[in-house]
Coordinates of C-alpha atoms in Angstrom, one line a residue:
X14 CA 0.0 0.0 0.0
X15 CA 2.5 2.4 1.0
X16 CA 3.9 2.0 -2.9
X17 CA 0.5 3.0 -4.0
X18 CA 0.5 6.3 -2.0
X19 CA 4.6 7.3 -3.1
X20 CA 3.8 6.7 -6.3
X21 CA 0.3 8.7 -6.3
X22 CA 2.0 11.8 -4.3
X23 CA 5.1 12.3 -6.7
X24 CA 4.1 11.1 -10.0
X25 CA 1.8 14.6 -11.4
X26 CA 5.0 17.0 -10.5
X27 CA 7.3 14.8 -12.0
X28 CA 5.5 14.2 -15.6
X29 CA 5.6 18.1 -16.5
X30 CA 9.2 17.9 -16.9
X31 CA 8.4 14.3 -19.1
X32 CA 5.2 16.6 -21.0
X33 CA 8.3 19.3 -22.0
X34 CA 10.9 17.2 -23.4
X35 CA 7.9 15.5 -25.9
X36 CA 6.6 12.6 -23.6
X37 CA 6.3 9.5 -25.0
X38 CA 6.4 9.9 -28.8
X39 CA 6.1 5.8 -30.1
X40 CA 9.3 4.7 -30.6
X41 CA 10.7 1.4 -29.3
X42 CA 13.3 1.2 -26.8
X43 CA 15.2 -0.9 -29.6
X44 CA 15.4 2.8 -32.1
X45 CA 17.9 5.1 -29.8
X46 CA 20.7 4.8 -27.4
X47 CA 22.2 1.5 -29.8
X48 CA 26.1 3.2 -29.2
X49 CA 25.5 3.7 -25.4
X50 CA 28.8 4.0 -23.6
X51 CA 27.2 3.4 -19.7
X52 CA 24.0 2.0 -18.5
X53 CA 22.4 2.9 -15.0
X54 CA 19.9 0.2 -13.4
X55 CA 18.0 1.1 -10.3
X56 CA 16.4 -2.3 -8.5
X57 CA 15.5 -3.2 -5.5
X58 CA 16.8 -4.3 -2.3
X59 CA 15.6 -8.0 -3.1
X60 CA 17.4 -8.5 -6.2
X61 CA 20.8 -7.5 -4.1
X62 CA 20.6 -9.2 -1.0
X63 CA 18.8 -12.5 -2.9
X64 CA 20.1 -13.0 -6.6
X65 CA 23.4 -10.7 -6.6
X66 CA 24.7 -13.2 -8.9
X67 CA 21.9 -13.0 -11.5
X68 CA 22.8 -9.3 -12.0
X69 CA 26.5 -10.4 -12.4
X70 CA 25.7 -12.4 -14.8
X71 CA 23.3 -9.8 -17.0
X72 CA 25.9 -7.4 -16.8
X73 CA 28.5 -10.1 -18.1
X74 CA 26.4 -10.7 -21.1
X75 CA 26.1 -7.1 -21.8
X76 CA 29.6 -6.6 -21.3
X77 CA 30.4 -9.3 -24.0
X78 CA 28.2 -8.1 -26.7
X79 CA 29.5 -4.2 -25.6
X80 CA 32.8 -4.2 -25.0
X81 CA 34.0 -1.1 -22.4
X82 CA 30.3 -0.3 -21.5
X83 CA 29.9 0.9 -18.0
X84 CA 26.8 -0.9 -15.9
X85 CA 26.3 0.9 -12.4
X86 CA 23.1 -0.1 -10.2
X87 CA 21.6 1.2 -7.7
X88 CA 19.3 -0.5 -5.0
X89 CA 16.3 1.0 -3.5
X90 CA 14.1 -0.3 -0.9
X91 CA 10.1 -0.1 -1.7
X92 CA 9.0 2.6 0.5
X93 CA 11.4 5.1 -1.1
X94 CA 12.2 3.6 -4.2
X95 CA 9.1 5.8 -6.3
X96 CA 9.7 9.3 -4.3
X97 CA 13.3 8.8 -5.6
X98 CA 12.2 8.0 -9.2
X99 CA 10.0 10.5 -9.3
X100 CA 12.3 13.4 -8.2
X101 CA 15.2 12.2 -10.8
X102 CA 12.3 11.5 -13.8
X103 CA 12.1 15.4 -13.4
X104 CA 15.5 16.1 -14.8
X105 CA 18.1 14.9 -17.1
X106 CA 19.6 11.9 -15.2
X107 CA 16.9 9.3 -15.3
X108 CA 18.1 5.7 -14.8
X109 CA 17.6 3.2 -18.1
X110 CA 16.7 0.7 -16.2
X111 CA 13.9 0.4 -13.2
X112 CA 12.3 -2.2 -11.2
X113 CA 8.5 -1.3 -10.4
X114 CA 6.0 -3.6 -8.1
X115 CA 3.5 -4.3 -11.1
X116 CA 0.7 -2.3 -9.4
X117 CA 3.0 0.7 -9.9
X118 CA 2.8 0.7 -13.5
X119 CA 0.0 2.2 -14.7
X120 CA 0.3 5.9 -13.7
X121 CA 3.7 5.8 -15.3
X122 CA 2.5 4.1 -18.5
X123 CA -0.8 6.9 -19.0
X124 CA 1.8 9.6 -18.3
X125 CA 4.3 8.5 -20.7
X126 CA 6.7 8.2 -18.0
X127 CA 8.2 4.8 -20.1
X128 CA 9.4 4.3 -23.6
X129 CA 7.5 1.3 -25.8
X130 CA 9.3 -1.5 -25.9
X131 CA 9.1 -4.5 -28.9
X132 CA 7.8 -7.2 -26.8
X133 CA 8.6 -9.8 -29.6
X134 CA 12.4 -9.6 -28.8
X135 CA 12.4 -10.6 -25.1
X136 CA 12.6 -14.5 -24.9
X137 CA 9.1 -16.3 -24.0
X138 CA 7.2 -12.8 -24.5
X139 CA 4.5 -14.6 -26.1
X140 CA 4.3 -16.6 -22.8
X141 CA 4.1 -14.2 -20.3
X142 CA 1.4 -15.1 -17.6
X143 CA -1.9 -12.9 -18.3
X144 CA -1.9 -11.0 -15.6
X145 CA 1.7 -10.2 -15.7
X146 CA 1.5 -9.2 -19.2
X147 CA -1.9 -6.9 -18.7
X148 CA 0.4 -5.1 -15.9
X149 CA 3.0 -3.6 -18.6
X150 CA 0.6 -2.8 -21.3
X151 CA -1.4 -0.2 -21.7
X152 CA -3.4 1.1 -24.8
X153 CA -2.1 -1.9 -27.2
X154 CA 1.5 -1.0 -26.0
X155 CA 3.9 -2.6 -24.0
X156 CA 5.7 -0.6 -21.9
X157 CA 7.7 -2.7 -19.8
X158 CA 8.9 -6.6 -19.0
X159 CA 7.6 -8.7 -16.3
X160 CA 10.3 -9.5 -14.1
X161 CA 8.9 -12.5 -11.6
X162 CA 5.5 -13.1 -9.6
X163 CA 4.5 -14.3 -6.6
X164 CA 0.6 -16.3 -6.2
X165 CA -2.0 -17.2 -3.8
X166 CA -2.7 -21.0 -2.2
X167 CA -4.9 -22.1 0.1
X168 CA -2.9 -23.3 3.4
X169 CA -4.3 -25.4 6.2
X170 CA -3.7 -27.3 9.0
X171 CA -3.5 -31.6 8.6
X172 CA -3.7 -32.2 12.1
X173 CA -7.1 -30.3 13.0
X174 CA -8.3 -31.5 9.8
X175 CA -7.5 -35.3 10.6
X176 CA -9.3 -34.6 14.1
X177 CA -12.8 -33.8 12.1
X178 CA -12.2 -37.0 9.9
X179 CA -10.9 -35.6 6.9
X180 CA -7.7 -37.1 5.3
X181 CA -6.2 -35.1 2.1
X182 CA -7.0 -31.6 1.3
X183 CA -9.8 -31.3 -0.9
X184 CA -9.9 -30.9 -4.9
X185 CA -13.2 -29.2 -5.3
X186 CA -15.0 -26.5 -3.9
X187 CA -18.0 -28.6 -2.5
X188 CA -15.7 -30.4 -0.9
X189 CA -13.7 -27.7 0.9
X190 CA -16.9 -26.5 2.5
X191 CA -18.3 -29.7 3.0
X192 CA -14.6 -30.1 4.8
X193 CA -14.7 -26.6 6.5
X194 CA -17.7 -27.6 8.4
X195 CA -16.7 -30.3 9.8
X196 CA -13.8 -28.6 10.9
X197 CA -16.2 -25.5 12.2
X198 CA -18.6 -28.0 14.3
X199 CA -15.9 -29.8 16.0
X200 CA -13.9 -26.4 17.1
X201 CA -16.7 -24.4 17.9
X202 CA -18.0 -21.3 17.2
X203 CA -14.8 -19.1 18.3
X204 CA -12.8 -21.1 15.9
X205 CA -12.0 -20.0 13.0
X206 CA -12.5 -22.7 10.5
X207 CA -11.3 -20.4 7.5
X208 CA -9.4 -17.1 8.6
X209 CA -10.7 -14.5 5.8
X210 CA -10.1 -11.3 6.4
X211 CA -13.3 -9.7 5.3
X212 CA -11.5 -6.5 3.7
X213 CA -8.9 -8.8 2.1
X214 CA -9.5 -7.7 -1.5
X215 CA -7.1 -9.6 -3.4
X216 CA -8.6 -12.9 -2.0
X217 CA -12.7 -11.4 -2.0
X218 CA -11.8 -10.0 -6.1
X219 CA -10.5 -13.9 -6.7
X220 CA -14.3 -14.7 -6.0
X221 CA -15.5 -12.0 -8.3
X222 CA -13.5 -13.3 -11.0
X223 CA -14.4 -16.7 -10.5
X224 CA -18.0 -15.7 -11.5
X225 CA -17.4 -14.2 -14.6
X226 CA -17.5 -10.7 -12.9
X227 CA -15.0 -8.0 -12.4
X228 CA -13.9 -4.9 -10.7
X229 CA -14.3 -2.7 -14.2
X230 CA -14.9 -3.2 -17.5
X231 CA -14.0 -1.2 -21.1
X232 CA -16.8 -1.2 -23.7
X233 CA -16.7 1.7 -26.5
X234 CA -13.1 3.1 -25.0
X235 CA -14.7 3.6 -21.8
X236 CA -14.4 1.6 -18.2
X237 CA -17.3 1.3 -15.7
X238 CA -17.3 -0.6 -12.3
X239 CA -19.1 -3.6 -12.5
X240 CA -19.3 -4.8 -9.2
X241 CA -22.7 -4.7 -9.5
X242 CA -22.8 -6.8 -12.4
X243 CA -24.9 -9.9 -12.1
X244 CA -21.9 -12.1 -12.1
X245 CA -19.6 -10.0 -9.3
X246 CA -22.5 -10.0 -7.0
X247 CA -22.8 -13.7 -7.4
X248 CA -19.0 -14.1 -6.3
X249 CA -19.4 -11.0 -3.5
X250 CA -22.6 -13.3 -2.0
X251 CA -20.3 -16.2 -2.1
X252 CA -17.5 -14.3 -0.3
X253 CA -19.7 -13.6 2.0
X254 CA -21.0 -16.7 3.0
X255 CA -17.8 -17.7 3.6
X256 CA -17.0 -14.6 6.2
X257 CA -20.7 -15.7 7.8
X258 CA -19.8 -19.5 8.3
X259 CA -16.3 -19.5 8.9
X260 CA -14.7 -16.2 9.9
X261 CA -14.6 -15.5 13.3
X262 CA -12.6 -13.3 13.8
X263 CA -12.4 -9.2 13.6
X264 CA -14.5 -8.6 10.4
X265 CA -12.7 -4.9 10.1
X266 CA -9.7 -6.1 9.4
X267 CA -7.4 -6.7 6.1
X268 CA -4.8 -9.3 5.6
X269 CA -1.8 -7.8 7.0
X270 CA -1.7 -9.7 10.0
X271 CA -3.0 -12.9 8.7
X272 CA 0.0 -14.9 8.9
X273 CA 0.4 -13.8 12.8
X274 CA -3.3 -14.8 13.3
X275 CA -2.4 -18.0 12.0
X276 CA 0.5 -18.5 13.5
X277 CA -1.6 -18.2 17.1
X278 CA -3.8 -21.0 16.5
X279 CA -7.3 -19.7 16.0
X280 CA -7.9 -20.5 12.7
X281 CA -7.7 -23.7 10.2
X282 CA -7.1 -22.0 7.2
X283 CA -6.2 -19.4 5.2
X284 CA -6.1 -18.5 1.4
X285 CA -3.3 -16.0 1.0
X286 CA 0.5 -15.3 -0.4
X287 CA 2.0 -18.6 -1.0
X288 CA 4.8 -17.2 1.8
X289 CA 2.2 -16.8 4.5
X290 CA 1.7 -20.4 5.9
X291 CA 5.7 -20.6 5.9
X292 CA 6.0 -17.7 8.0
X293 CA 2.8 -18.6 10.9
X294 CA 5.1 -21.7 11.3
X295 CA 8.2 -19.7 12.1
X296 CA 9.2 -20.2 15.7
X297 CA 8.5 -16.1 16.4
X298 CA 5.2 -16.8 15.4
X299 CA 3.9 -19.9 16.0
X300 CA 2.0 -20.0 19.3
X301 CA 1.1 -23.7 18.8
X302 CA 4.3 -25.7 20.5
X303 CA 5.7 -26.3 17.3
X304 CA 2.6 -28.0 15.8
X305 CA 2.1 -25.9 12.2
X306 CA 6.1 -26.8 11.8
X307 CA 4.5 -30.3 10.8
X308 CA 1.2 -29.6 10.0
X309 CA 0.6 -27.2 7.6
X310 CA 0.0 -27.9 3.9
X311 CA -0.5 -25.7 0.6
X312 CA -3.5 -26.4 -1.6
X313 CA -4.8 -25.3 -5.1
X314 CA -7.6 -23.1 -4.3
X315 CA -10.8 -24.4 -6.1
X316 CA -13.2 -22.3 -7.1
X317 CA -17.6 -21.9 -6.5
X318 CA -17.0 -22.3 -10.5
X319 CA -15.2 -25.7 -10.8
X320 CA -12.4 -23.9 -11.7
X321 CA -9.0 -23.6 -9.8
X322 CA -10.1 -20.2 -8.1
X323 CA -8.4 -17.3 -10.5
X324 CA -5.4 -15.4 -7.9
X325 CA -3.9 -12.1 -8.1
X326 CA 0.1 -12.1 -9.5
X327 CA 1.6 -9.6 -7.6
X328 CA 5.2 -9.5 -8.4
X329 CA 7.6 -7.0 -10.6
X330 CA 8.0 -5.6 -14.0
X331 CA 11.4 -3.8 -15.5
X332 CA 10.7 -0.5 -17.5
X333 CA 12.9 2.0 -19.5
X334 CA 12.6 5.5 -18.8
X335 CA 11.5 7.4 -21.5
X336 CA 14.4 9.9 -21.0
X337 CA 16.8 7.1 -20.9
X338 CA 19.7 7.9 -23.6
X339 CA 20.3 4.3 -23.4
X340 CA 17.3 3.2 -24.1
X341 CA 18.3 -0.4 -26.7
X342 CA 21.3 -1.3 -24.6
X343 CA 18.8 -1.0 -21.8
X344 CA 16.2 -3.8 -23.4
X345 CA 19.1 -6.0 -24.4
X346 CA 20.5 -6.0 -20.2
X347 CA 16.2 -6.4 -19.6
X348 CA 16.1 -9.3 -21.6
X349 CA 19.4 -11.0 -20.6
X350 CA 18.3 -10.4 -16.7
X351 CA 14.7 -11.9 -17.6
X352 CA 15.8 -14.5 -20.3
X353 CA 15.9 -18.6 -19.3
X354 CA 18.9 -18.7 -17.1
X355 CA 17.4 -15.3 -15.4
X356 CA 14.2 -16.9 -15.1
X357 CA 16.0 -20.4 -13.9
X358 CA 17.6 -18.8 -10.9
X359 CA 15.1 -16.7 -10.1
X360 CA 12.6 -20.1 -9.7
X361 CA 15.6 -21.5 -7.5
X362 CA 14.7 -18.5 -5.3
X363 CA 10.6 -19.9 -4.6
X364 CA 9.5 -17.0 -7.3
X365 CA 7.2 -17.7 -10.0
X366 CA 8.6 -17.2 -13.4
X367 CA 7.0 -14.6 -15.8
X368 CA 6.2 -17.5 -18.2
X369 CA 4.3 -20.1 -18.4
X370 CA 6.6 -22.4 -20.1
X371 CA 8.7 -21.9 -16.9
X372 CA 6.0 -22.3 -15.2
X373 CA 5.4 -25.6 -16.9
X374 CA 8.7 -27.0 -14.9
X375 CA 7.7 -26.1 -11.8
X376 CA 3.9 -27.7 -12.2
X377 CA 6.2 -31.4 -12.8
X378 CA 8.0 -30.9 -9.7
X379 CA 5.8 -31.8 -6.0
X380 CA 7.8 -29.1 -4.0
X381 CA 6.8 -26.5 -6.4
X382 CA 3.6 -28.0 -8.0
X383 CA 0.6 -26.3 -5.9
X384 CA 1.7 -22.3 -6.6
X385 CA 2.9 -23.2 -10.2
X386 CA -0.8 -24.6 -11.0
X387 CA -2.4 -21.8 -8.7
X388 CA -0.9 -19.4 -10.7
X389 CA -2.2 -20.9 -14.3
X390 CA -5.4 -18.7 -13.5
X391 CA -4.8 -15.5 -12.5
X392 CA -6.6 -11.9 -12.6
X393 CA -4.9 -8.1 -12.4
X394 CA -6.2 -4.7 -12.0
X395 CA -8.3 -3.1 -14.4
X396 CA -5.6 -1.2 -16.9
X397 CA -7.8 1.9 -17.2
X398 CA -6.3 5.5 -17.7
X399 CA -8.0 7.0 -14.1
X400 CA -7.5 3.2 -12.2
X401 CA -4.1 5.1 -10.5
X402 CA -6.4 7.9 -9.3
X403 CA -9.2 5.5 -7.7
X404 CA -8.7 4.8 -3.8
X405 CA -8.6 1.4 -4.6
X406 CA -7.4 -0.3 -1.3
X407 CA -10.5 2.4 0.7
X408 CA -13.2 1.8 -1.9
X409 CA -12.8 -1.9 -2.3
X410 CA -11.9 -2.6 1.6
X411 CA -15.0 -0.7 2.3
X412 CA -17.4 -2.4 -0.2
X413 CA -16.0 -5.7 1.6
X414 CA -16.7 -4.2 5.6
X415 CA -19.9 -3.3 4.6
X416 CA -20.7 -6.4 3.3
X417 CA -19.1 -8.7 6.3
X418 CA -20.6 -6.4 8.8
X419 CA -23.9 -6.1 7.6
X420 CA -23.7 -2.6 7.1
X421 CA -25.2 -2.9 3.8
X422 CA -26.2 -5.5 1.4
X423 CA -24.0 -7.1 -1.1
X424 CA -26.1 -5.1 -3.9
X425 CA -26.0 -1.5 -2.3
X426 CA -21.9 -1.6 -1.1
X427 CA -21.2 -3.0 -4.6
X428 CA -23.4 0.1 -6.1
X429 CA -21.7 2.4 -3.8
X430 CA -18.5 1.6 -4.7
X431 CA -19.1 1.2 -8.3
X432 CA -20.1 4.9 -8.1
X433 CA -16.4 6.0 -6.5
X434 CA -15.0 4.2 -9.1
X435 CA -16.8 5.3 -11.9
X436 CA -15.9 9.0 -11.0
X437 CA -12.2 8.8 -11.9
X438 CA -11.6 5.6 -14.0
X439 CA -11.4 7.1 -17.3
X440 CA -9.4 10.6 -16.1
X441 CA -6.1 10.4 -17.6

């Protein structure tokens, strides 16, 4: 969230500088900056304290193809990273290179903050994951490369489930109920038999989705909200039979502590980032005696559909400054960063790949099987000009309060907050 409000604060003082010098005028990163004698690549603090050597190796291949070309690199963490980029956007000295968390793009890309870039020449473009490839286009353009992602899996506990009778995790989404209340009658009513934050958006959207609805749609060149659609109502109701029957804890709060919940021992299960189950079961926060160490297992969400429940990829993308004078030798380090041996380490690290025949690997392999196939179904933002400008986290986390609290029906908080959005969507 807090790169959501950087981004929003800097971003309209920084683009009049970008509107002076001629914006974005069409032409692909591969056109200018061919001769480039030094390259500058800003990412962030996860790429140098976790894959060092991956960067190594991009600039080595660079290097080899450029001999005497100077690679520097700077490393940002998130909450400072944007207020940075937006302060050196604003004057002649942008980097060529930046990492952005794939929510972070769009603002830039309706700006014309970042050059266009000729997808077709990064390896296994044609592959990218959908929702990683909506997050770097924008208007029939690509403006950037997806760098790696990160899913959602459902995560419960074997050893409560056993005590209720119930042997594997379930396959279906009549069975996870069916399972979930046999979990909830045995614990009793201050159990939590599924921990769902009710303004968890990410996981109450995934239920939207599933339905056939969404959070906006374009028709004619213009985006609505349709959360009051027939078919996001039908996934909010669902969502919200699931805070009723199985939530019982706070139903104001969002996911942020969820792992920490979990870690205590009130609930059975959660549906979150694939990194959450591993962290209630470290020692600082599991309150259980050790017991999640051995008990908890990951899951393929299914879906009310029949369908593996569509996730959100949250992860990052690489994009080139449009006042990069680098701006070809900059896609060719992108794509040797990105490329198979790029995407090969970066797996080793637990991230998803950007591809899906990467992806593919991982699905063969049982350590790595459940987020690989949980990610084959996945949903992102709406990529509308005025989506930046929307509240998003306050309009959708209060649709979702409403709703879990009974403040208002599903029907009039989806109205409500189909109105809020329908205000700025289309603004550029």
């Amino acid at each position: 969230m807090k790169r959501k409000l950087i981004a929003a604060i800097g971003i309209a003082g920084m683009m009049v500088s970008i509107a002076a010098c001629g914006g974005n005028d069409d032409k692909s990163s591969s056109n200018s900056g061919a001769d480039a004698k030094e390259l500058t690549v800003w990412l962030t603090v996860d790429a140098q304290n976790n894959w060092p050597n991956l960067v190594k190796a991009a600039d080595a291949a660079v290097q080899k193809a450029h001999p005497g070309v100077k690679i520097k690199h700077e490393y940002y963490g998130w909450p400072d990273k944007n207020t940075k980029l937006d302060a050196v956007l604003a004057t002649d000295k942008a980097p060529d290179v930046v990492e952005m968390g794939n929510t972070e793009m769009l603002s830039y890309m309706v700006k014309g903050a970042f050059a266009p870039v000729d997808a077709s020449k990064f390896t296994n473009s044609s592959a990218w994951l959908d929702g990683l490839k909506a997050s770097v286009t924008y208007d029939g353009k690509t403006y950037g490369v997806p760098y790696y992602a990160g899913g959602r899996v459902a995560n419960w506990r074997s050893d409560i489930a056993a005590s209720a009778g119930i042997k594997k995790p379930p396959t279906t989404y009549t069975e996870l109920t069916a399972d979930l209340d046999k979990i909830q009658k045995k614990e009793g009513s201050k159990f939590s038999a599924w921990y769902q934050p009710t303004r968890d958006w990410y996981a109450a959207m995934s239920f939207v989705y599933d339905a056939g609805g969404s959070i906006a749609a374009e028709s004619g060149g213009q985006w609505k909200g349709n959360l009051s659609s027939p078919e996001s109502i039908k996934g909010l109701n669902e969502f919200k039979t699931v805070i009723d029957k199985y939530m019982h804890g706070d139903k104001t709060k969002d996911e942020s502590d969820r792992y920490i919940v979990y870690g205590q021992g009130k609930a059975a299960m959660i549906f979150g980032a694939a990194w959450e189950g591993a962290s209630a079961a470290d020692p600082k926060a599991d309150k259980t005696g050790g017991k999640l160490k051995t008990s908890l297992v990951n899951f393929v969400m299914p879906g009310p559909s029949g369908k593996n429940m569509p996730v959100f990829l949250g992860g990052s993308d690489l994009a080139i400054p449009v006042k990069s004078k680098a701006q070809a030798l900059a896609a060719e380090w992108i794509n040797a960063f990105t490329g198979p041996s790029g995407q090969k380490g970066l797996m080793a690290k637990g991230n998803l790949p950007n591809n899906k025949t990467d992806l593919a690997t991982l699905k063969s392999d049982p350590a790595t099987a459940v987020p690989a196939t949980a990610a084959e179904s996945n949903w992102f933002v709406p990529m509308a000009p005025g989506w930046g400008q929307v509240e998003k986290a306050q309009v959708l986390q209060t649709m979702l309060q409403n709703i879990g609290t009974g403040k208002q029906s599903v029907e009039d908080a989806a109205k409500a907050a189909d109105t809020a959005i329908d205000k700025v969507i289309n603004v550029k």
